[in-house]
Structures are given as structure tokens and as C-alpha cells.
mmCIF file of C-alpha atoms in Angstrom:
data_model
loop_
_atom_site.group_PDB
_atom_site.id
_atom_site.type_symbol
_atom_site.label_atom_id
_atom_site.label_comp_id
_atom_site.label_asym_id
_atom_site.label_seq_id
_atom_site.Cartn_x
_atom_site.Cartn_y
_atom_site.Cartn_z
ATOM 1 C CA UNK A 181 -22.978 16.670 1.349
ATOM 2 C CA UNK A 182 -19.580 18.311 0.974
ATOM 3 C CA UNK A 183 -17.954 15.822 3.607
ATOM 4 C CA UNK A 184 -19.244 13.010 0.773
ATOM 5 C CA UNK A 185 -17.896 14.835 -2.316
ATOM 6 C CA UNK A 186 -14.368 15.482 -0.466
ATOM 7 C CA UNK A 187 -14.627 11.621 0.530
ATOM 8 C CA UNK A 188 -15.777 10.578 -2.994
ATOM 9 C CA UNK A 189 -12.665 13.017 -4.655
ATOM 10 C CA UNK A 190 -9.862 11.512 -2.275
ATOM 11 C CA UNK A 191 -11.545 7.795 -3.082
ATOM 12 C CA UNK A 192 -10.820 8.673 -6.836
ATOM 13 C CA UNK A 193 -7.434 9.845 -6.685
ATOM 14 C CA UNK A 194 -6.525 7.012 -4.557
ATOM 15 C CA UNK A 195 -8.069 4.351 -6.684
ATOM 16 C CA UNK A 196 -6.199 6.395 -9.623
ATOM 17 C CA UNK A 197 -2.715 6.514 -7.810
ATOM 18 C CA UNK A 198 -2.509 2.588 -6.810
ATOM 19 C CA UNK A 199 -2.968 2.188 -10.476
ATOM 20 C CA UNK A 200 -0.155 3.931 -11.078
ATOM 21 C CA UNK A 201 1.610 2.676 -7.802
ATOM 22 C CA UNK A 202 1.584 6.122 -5.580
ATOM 23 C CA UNK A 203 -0.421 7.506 -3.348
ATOM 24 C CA UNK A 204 -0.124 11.269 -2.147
ATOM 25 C CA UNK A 205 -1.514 12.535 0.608
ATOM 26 C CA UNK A 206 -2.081 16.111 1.301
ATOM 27 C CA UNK A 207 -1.781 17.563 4.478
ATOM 28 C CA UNK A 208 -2.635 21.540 5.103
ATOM 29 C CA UNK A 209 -1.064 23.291 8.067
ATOM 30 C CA UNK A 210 -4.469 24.820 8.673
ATOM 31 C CA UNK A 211 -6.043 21.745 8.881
ATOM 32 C CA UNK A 212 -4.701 21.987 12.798
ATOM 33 C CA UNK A 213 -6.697 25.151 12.824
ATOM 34 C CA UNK A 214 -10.213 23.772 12.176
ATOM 35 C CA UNK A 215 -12.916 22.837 14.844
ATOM 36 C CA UNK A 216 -15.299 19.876 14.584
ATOM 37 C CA UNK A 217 -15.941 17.726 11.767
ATOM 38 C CA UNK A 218 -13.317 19.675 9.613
ATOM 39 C CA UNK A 219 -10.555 19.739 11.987
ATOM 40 C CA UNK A 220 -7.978 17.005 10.144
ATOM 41 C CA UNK A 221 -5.163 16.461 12.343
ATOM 42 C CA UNK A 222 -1.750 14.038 11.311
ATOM 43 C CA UNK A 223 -2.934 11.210 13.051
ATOM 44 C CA UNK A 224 -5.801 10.998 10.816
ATOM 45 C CA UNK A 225 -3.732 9.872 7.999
ATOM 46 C CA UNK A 226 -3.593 6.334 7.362
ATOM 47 C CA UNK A 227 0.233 5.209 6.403
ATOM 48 C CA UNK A 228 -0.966 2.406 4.818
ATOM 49 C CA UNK A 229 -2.801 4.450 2.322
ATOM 50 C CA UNK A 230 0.151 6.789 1.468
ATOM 51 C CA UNK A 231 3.089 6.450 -0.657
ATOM 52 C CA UNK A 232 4.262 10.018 -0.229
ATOM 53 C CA UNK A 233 2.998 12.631 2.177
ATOM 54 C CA UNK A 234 2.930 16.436 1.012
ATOM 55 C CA UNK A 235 2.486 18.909 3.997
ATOM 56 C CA UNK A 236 1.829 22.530 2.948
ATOM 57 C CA UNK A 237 2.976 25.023 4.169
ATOM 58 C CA UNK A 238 6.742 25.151 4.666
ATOM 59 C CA UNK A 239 8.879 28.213 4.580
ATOM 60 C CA UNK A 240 12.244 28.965 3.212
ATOM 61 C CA UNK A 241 14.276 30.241 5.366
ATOM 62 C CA UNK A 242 17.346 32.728 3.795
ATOM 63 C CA UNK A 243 19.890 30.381 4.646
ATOM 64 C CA UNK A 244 18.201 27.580 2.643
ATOM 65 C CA UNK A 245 16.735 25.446 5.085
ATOM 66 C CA UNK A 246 13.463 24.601 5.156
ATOM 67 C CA UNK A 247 11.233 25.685 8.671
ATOM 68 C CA UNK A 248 7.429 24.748 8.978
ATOM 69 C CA UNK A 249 5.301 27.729 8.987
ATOM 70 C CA UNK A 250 3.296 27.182 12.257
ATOM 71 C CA UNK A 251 4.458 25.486 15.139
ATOM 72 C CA UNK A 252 2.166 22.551 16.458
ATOM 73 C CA UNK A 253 3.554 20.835 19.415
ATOM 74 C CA UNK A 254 5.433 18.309 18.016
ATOM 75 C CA UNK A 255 3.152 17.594 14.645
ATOM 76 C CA UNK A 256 5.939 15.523 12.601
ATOM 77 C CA UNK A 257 7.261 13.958 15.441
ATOM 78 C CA UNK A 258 3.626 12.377 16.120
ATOM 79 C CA UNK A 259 3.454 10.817 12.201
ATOM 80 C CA UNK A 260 3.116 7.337 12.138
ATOM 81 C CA UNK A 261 5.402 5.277 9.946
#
């Protein structure tokens, strides 16, 4: 049931962005974390379906540079373009 209401949510806000000509995707850094049917990793994300792509969590670093929180083996350098 709650895999159908996330599915159903996502459907909306898709059909809602392409209205509106962008589609965001959301992509958690614990998502990585997860085991079975919750475990959403980058190559689960369909470029065709996303305008923009918003990956939380990031940190600032104090020399303003940005640094991703975790460390996954190479996670942006396996997105698909």
C-alpha cells in the first residue's frame, strides 16, 4: 500500500510538472542506505522523466564549495544523461 501511494504522489507531480514544462526529481542520499524494495539507487531514475534533478544532502564546506555528504563509490559519475 505505501509503495502505491508514493507511486500515485510522484505520478501527480509529474503529470503536474509537464504541464508546466519541468520535472524534478528528488534524490535522498539515504536512499543508498535502504535494503530491499526501498533501496532507490541513481540508476533508478529515468532521464527522460526529469527536467532537473535535486540530490539532498550536500554540505557546505567553509571555503564555499559544495562536498556531498556521504561518499558512494562514484554515485554522480554513474548518472545517466
Amino acid at each position: 500500500m505505501r509503495l502505491w501511494i508514493c507511486f500515485m504522489t510522484v505520478s501527480s507531480i509529474i503529470a503536474v510538472a509537464k504541464a508546466q514544462g519541468r520535472v524534478v526529481c528528488y534524490f535522498a542520499s539515504w536512499s543508498l542506505t535502504r535494503t530491499g524494495d526501498d533501496q532507490y539507487r541513481i540508476e533508478d531514475i529515468d532521464p527522460s522523466l526529469c527536467t532537473h534533478v535535486i540530490y539532498a544532502f550536500a554540505d557546505l564546506a567553509s571555503d564555499g564549495t559544495i562536498r556531498v555528504r556521504r561518499s558512494f563509490n562514484g554515485l554522480f559519475l554513474r548518472i545517466r544523461y
